[in-house]
Amino acid sequence: MPLSAPRLRTMLDELTRQYGVPGASIAVWSGGAMKEAAAGVCNIETKVPVTSDTLFQIGSITKLYTTALAMQLVEEGKLDLDKPVRDIIPDFAVADEEVAAAVTLRHLLNHTSGIDGDFFKDAGRGEDRVEKYVRLLKGVKQIHPLGQMFSYCNAGFVVAGRMIELATGKTWDKAVRERLAKPLGTPAFSTLPEQAMRHQTAIGHVGQPGALAVTPITYLAQSNAPAGSMPMAKASDVIAFARMMMNDGVAATATPILSAESVHQMHLRTVTCPPQMNIDAIGLGSFLWDWNGDGHYDVFGHDGSTIGQAAWLRYHTESETAVALLTNGGNGKGLADEMLAAIFSDSAGIQPPEPPAPARDGMPEVSRLTGTYGKASGTVEISVKDGALVAMHKPAPDFAALQGTYAVELRPLSETLFIGTMQGYTRPATYHFLEEDDQGRALYLHTGARAHRRVE
């Protein structure tokens, strides 16, 4: 039995307060009908109330839109998933020339390029900003070899955005508005601040729940928009995208957006994530989940995170249930966990599994795990303190505004898998120690959906 609209509003209102979330908007499609609710404020200083028409930054949910654009162009024969990126961007370069020559659009869309994806240099605000960003990648190194594993790569989606620009002859912003936002019937979907200004918008909040402040930086770099730095939308706008995906590529406006085969390709597993991670597998652009544990991926979507804002999209095609939740600070993950479990349990008869919990007593041998692992966004130092394994996260200078230094105590699930919960939050993160270097030490630390290579 789907949640009633009054119950949805009551839950959202109660849980935003419980998890210290300043404001939230949710849209639910189930039983052939839309329900919407909003709670809290857009800005803790102005105290303007959130409504269902408030725009929030959707962050990396944008990657689904970029992938859909790419798949449209694959259908038109203008792009190819398995040909080198250089067929479209002849001067494409990263630090590893062999990777630059061999990497494909498929590698970019399923996060297996191995390129260090947290490269957030600002390439300016001109219409050539995506092109300029891609040129800046020439010095970016590999985290892992091409195609070896899944490691979340924002940079790859900006490259895909540039391929879209060259294939369409339009900027990524114009392409996404003309090819997706307009035919989906979502005119409020905004890719630039001057578009969002026509609507009520939410601002991000940083800091721990209970001690939040309005973020001093409203947006990430505009040049990173194809990866999710800029787009803002109503929760119902995001549901419009999900409904299209659940309807074999046809929008609620009856406009064909994608072929059924392209939707299938986006939902088809291309790489499996490390076990007990909060994502089970990756399709093309899409996150995949097997909530029933039957080996069948039947829940799809993506998460999004910008400066002080976080968003979630989940949809279950079999029950035609979709949920879009947008938040602007605090422990949004805790809020999302409870809302998603309640809604999908009632509407679809399924729900996300419980977070992993320690399954063993005592500490395994950890000498091969300790050390420092790093990537462009910073380092994670693994050490033993007072008998406990501790992860010290230290951001690189360019990332200090996104996340400060913090420590997490790790608890073992196995010899190579640990979990730890950041202060002020409720959902634990997984820490996988993968492979071995020539000294028998773990070569990679995989956490936060990203591989970090050992540097010490």
XYZ file of C-alpha atoms in Angstrom, residues 74-447:
374
model
C 25.144 6.431 -30.139
C 21.695 5.679 -31.577
C 22.258 8.391 -34.194
C 25.659 6.952 -35.140
C 27.489 10.083 -34.018
C 29.215 8.405 -31.053
C 30.381 4.843 -30.432
C 30.701 3.286 -26.986
C 33.749 1.210 -27.887
C 35.827 3.401 -30.158
C 38.651 5.535 -28.735
C 37.786 8.934 -27.327
C 40.384 10.330 -29.728
C 38.094 9.501 -32.649
C 36.005 12.449 -31.413
C 38.617 14.484 -29.478
C 41.821 13.966 -31.526
C 44.068 15.826 -29.079
C 42.709 14.139 -25.931
C 45.538 13.547 -23.469
C 46.195 12.361 -19.946
C 49.544 11.585 -18.323
C 49.528 7.989 -19.563
C 49.720 8.111 -23.373
C 48.619 4.482 -23.774
C 45.464 5.185 -21.792
C 44.806 8.401 -23.716
C 44.986 6.461 -26.990
C 42.842 3.515 -25.863
C 40.183 4.850 -23.480
C 36.622 4.670 -24.816
C 33.279 6.284 -24.057
C 32.239 3.056 -22.308
C 35.207 3.358 -19.932
C 34.118 6.902 -19.120
C 30.466 6.044 -18.518
C 31.119 3.048 -16.254
C 33.997 4.588 -14.265
C 36.659 2.082 -15.344
C 39.088 4.452 -17.093
C 41.390 4.541 -14.068
C 41.913 8.291 -14.638
C 42.125 10.195 -11.357
C 38.627 11.583 -11.555
C 38.627 14.117 -8.728
C 40.311 16.802 -10.782
C 38.213 19.879 -10.063
C 40.245 22.663 -11.681
C 38.083 25.593 -12.725
C 38.321 26.201 -16.472
C 36.290 29.400 -16.374
C 32.747 30.361 -17.344
C 32.878 30.871 -21.097
C 31.034 28.611 -23.527
C 34.355 26.845 -24.170
C 34.754 25.910 -20.477
C 34.215 22.164 -20.996
C 36.709 22.142 -23.864
C 39.255 24.015 -21.708
C 38.761 21.608 -18.799
C 39.440 18.585 -20.990
C 42.700 20.170 -22.166
C 43.783 20.528 -18.534
C 43.691 16.745 -18.088
C 46.971 16.191 -19.925
C 48.897 15.912 -16.655
C 46.360 13.797 -14.736
C 47.699 10.405 -13.703
C 46.151 6.967 -13.422
C 44.838 5.545 -10.157
C 44.672 2.059 -11.658
C 45.193 0.514 -15.110
C 42.550 1.049 -17.777
C 39.537 -1.227 -17.270
C 40.889 -2.922 -14.140
C 38.177 -1.916 -11.643
C 35.430 0.535 -10.783
C 36.628 3.827 -9.325
C 34.318 6.831 -9.413
C 35.556 9.308 -12.025
C 34.052 12.784 -12.328
C 36.598 13.832 -14.944
C 35.452 11.066 -17.269
C 31.974 12.552 -17.462
C 33.322 15.970 -18.372
C 35.202 14.287 -21.221
C 31.945 12.594 -22.235
C 30.311 16.023 -22.094
C 32.908 17.368 -24.509
C 32.265 14.439 -26.859
C 28.569 15.357 -26.761
C 29.431 18.954 -27.637
C 31.469 17.925 -30.659
C 28.847 15.429 -31.834
C 25.965 17.912 -31.549
C 27.704 21.171 -32.379
C 26.178 22.663 -29.206
C 27.390 23.317 -25.688
C 26.579 20.600 -23.167
C 24.178 23.025 -21.438
C 22.177 23.599 -24.619
C 22.218 19.924 -25.523
C 20.846 18.808 -22.143
C 18.130 21.450 -22.162
C 17.046 20.873 -25.764
C 17.390 17.098 -25.886
C 16.270 16.188 -22.348
C 14.840 18.930 -20.125
C 12.398 20.277 -22.727
C 11.058 16.946 -24.085
C 10.787 15.575 -20.525
C 8.512 18.494 -19.679
C 10.838 19.914 -17.002
C 11.411 23.584 -17.927
C 12.628 24.482 -14.416
C 15.664 22.188 -14.829
C 18.586 24.649 -14.776
C 22.231 24.277 -15.744
C 23.329 27.847 -15.046
C 22.786 30.252 -12.122
C 20.983 32.765 -14.325
C 18.419 30.086 -15.189
C 17.968 28.976 -11.589
C 17.401 32.596 -10.512
C 13.955 32.462 -12.112
C 12.931 30.064 -9.349
C 13.204 29.624 -5.604
C 16.490 27.851 -4.870
C 18.062 26.098 -1.907
C 21.547 26.950 -0.675
C 23.952 24.353 0.710
C 25.004 24.127 4.362
C 28.338 22.831 5.621
C 29.522 21.568 8.983
C 28.281 18.886 11.335
C 24.559 18.446 12.021
C 23.629 20.831 14.810
C 26.426 23.261 13.886
C 25.681 24.117 10.275
C 26.525 27.270 8.334
C 25.564 28.507 4.901
C 28.282 27.466 2.458
C 30.547 30.320 1.339
C 30.781 28.693 -2.122
C 27.470 28.257 -3.905
C 28.572 26.083 -6.834
C 31.441 23.915 -7.930
C 33.202 24.888 -11.163
C 30.886 25.429 -14.139
C 33.335 23.561 -16.364
C 32.479 20.364 -14.458
C 28.755 20.607 -15.216
C 28.495 17.339 -17.238
C 29.626 15.520 -14.078
C 27.135 17.384 -11.873
C 28.623 20.626 -10.604
C 25.821 22.947 -11.694
C 22.352 21.491 -12.488
C 19.447 22.370 -10.212
C 15.991 20.826 -10.346
C 12.784 20.157 -8.523
C 12.361 16.653 -7.112
C 9.495 16.111 -9.569
C 11.843 17.003 -12.467
C 14.118 14.139 -11.462
C 11.113 11.811 -11.261
C 10.256 12.755 -14.853
C 13.644 11.365 -15.905
C 13.087 8.174 -13.883
C 9.605 7.655 -15.366
C 11.138 7.862 -18.833
C 13.696 5.223 -17.877
C 10.966 2.966 -16.447
C 8.940 3.369 -19.648
C 11.532 2.093 -22.148
C 12.761 5.586 -22.951
C 9.424 7.299 -23.579
C 8.684 10.405 -21.489
C 5.399 11.080 -19.717
C 4.858 13.705 -22.418
C 4.731 10.762 -24.896
C 8.003 12.002 -26.427
C 10.581 9.286 -27.241
C 13.857 10.135 -25.504
C 15.832 6.884 -25.738
C 15.359 3.526 -27.399
C 14.436 0.589 -25.172
C 17.843 -0.915 -26.027
C 19.669 2.192 -24.773
C 17.729 2.036 -21.505
C 18.651 -1.648 -21.244
C 22.323 -0.833 -21.793
C 22.233 1.790 -19.042
C 20.701 -0.804 -16.689
C 23.005 -3.684 -17.657
C 25.847 -4.527 -15.274
C 29.248 -3.701 -16.720
C 31.335 -3.919 -13.547
C 30.695 -5.194 -10.012
C 31.553 -3.038 -7.019
C 33.496 -4.340 -4.009
C 31.194 -6.481 -1.799
C 28.962 -4.786 0.799
C 29.624 -1.379 -0.694
C 26.537 0.853 -0.836
C 26.380 0.326 -4.611
C 26.202 -3.219 -5.976
C 27.187 -2.702 -9.608
C 27.585 -0.111 -12.355
C 25.828 0.039 -15.698
C 26.376 2.851 -18.168
C 26.100 5.928 -15.977
C 23.673 4.121 -13.670
C 24.104 2.660 -10.205
C 22.571 -0.812 -9.854
C 21.246 -2.594 -6.763
C 20.099 -6.112 -5.944
C 18.065 -5.414 -2.817
C 16.530 -8.903 -2.726
C 19.875 -10.662 -3.003
C 18.603 -12.888 -5.827
C 21.327 -11.933 -8.302
C 18.971 -9.715 -10.300
C 19.635 -5.977 -10.443
C 16.217 -4.359 -10.292
C 16.766 -1.004 -8.555
C 18.509 1.782 -10.447
C 19.484 5.399 -9.917
C 22.302 7.609 -8.691
C 23.358 9.790 -5.764
C 24.474 13.387 -5.971
C 26.626 15.563 -3.724
C 27.806 19.156 -4.119
C 28.920 21.765 -1.583
C 26.462 21.294 1.265
C 23.747 19.605 -0.820
C 22.956 15.944 -1.430
C 20.423 14.124 -3.583
C 19.167 10.589 -4.162
C 17.284 8.921 -7.013
C 16.032 5.332 -6.844
C 13.585 3.644 -9.188
C 12.212 0.102 -9.423
C 10.857 -0.651 -12.873
C 8.923 -3.778 -11.927
C 6.675 -1.919 -9.477
C 6.942 1.438 -11.307
C 8.097 3.113 -8.112
C 10.521 6.047 -8.129
C 11.795 8.321 -5.354
C 13.774 11.556 -5.676
C 15.004 13.143 -2.440
C 16.866 16.474 -2.405
C 18.528 17.967 0.697
C 20.691 20.974 1.596
C 22.917 19.851 4.477
C 23.055 17.843 7.681
C 22.857 14.057 7.830
C 20.992 13.630 4.570
C 22.182 10.032 4.314
C 20.379 9.117 7.507
C 17.236 10.816 6.235
C 17.547 9.049 2.876
C 18.034 5.637 4.496
C 14.780 5.902 6.442
C 12.707 7.493 3.692
C 13.797 5.045 0.987
C 13.219 2.014 3.214
C 9.729 3.154 4.214
C 8.590 4.154 0.731
C 9.867 1.127 -1.156
C 8.660 -1.262 1.540
C 5.138 0.130 1.287
C 5.007 0.725 -2.467
C 7.151 -2.035 -3.945
C 7.488 -4.694 -1.258
C 11.283 -4.320 -1.235
C 13.738 -2.248 0.735
C 17.472 -1.587 0.907
C 19.500 -4.037 2.986
C 20.735 -2.977 6.387
C 24.216 -1.389 6.433
C 27.039 -3.870 7.025
C 27.903 -4.659 10.634
C 31.084 -6.159 12.120
C 30.978 -9.937 11.828
C 34.079 -10.815 13.821
C 35.679 -10.139 17.165
C 39.196 -8.873 17.582
C 41.492 -7.179 15.115
C 42.999 -9.087 12.167
C 46.647 -8.671 11.220
C 46.809 -5.136 9.849
C 50.482 -4.510 9.157
C 49.913 -5.017 5.431
C 47.080 -2.470 5.504
C 48.702 0.472 7.292
C 50.209 3.284 5.281
C 49.054 6.197 3.140
C 46.794 5.947 0.115
C 46.130 8.898 -2.145
C 44.576 10.525 -5.201
C 44.011 14.073 -6.450
C 41.424 14.862 -3.784
C 43.750 13.996 -0.884
C 45.125 11.157 1.189
C 43.851 8.571 3.639
C 46.401 7.557 6.284
C 45.738 4.173 7.867
C 47.358 3.639 11.264
C 46.858 1.806 14.533
C 45.988 3.935 17.577
C 45.196 2.471 20.980
C 44.651 -0.931 19.415
C 42.195 0.340 16.782
C 42.670 0.882 13.071
C 42.084 4.546 12.206
C 41.618 6.267 8.842
C 42.758 9.892 8.762
C 41.267 11.693 5.748
C 43.280 14.734 4.645
C 42.034 16.786 1.680
C 44.356 18.282 -0.903
C 44.436 22.117 -0.828
C 41.950 22.415 -3.699
C 39.459 20.268 -1.785
C 39.643 21.835 1.662
C 36.404 23.758 1.033
C 34.567 20.515 0.274
C 35.737 18.453 3.222
C 38.084 19.162 6.108
C 40.466 16.728 7.795
C 38.717 14.047 9.831
C 39.447 10.692 11.442
C 37.309 7.540 11.394
C 37.814 4.489 13.592
C 37.534 1.306 11.542
C 35.932 -1.952 12.620
C 36.700 -5.229 10.820
C 34.208 -7.273 8.836
C 36.949 -9.475 7.374
C 40.705 -9.492 6.848
C 40.407 -6.867 4.107
C 37.055 -5.122 4.690
C 36.384 -2.582 7.438
C 33.631 -0.085 8.166
C 33.743 3.326 9.822
C 31.212 6.048 10.537
C 32.045 9.733 10.251
C 31.203 11.798 13.331
C 27.672 13.218 13.180
C 26.456 10.647 10.679
C 24.718 7.287 10.928
C 25.567 5.242 7.828
C 28.995 3.547 7.926
C 31.330 3.711 4.953
C 33.162 0.648 3.700
C 36.958 0.483 3.501
C 38.170 -2.276 1.160
C 41.879 -3.094 0.979
C 42.528 -4.577 -2.459
C 45.374 -6.376 -4.252
C 49.030 -6.416 -3.196
C 52.152 -4.460 -4.031
C 55.585 -6.075 -4.464
C 56.031 -6.059 -0.661
C 52.803 -7.918 0.047
C 51.001 -4.785 1.290
C 47.544 -3.726 0.165
C 47.941 -1.733 -3.050
C 44.566 0.023 -3.034
C 42.178 1.392 -0.455
C 38.685 1.567 -1.957
C 36.373 3.866 -0.021
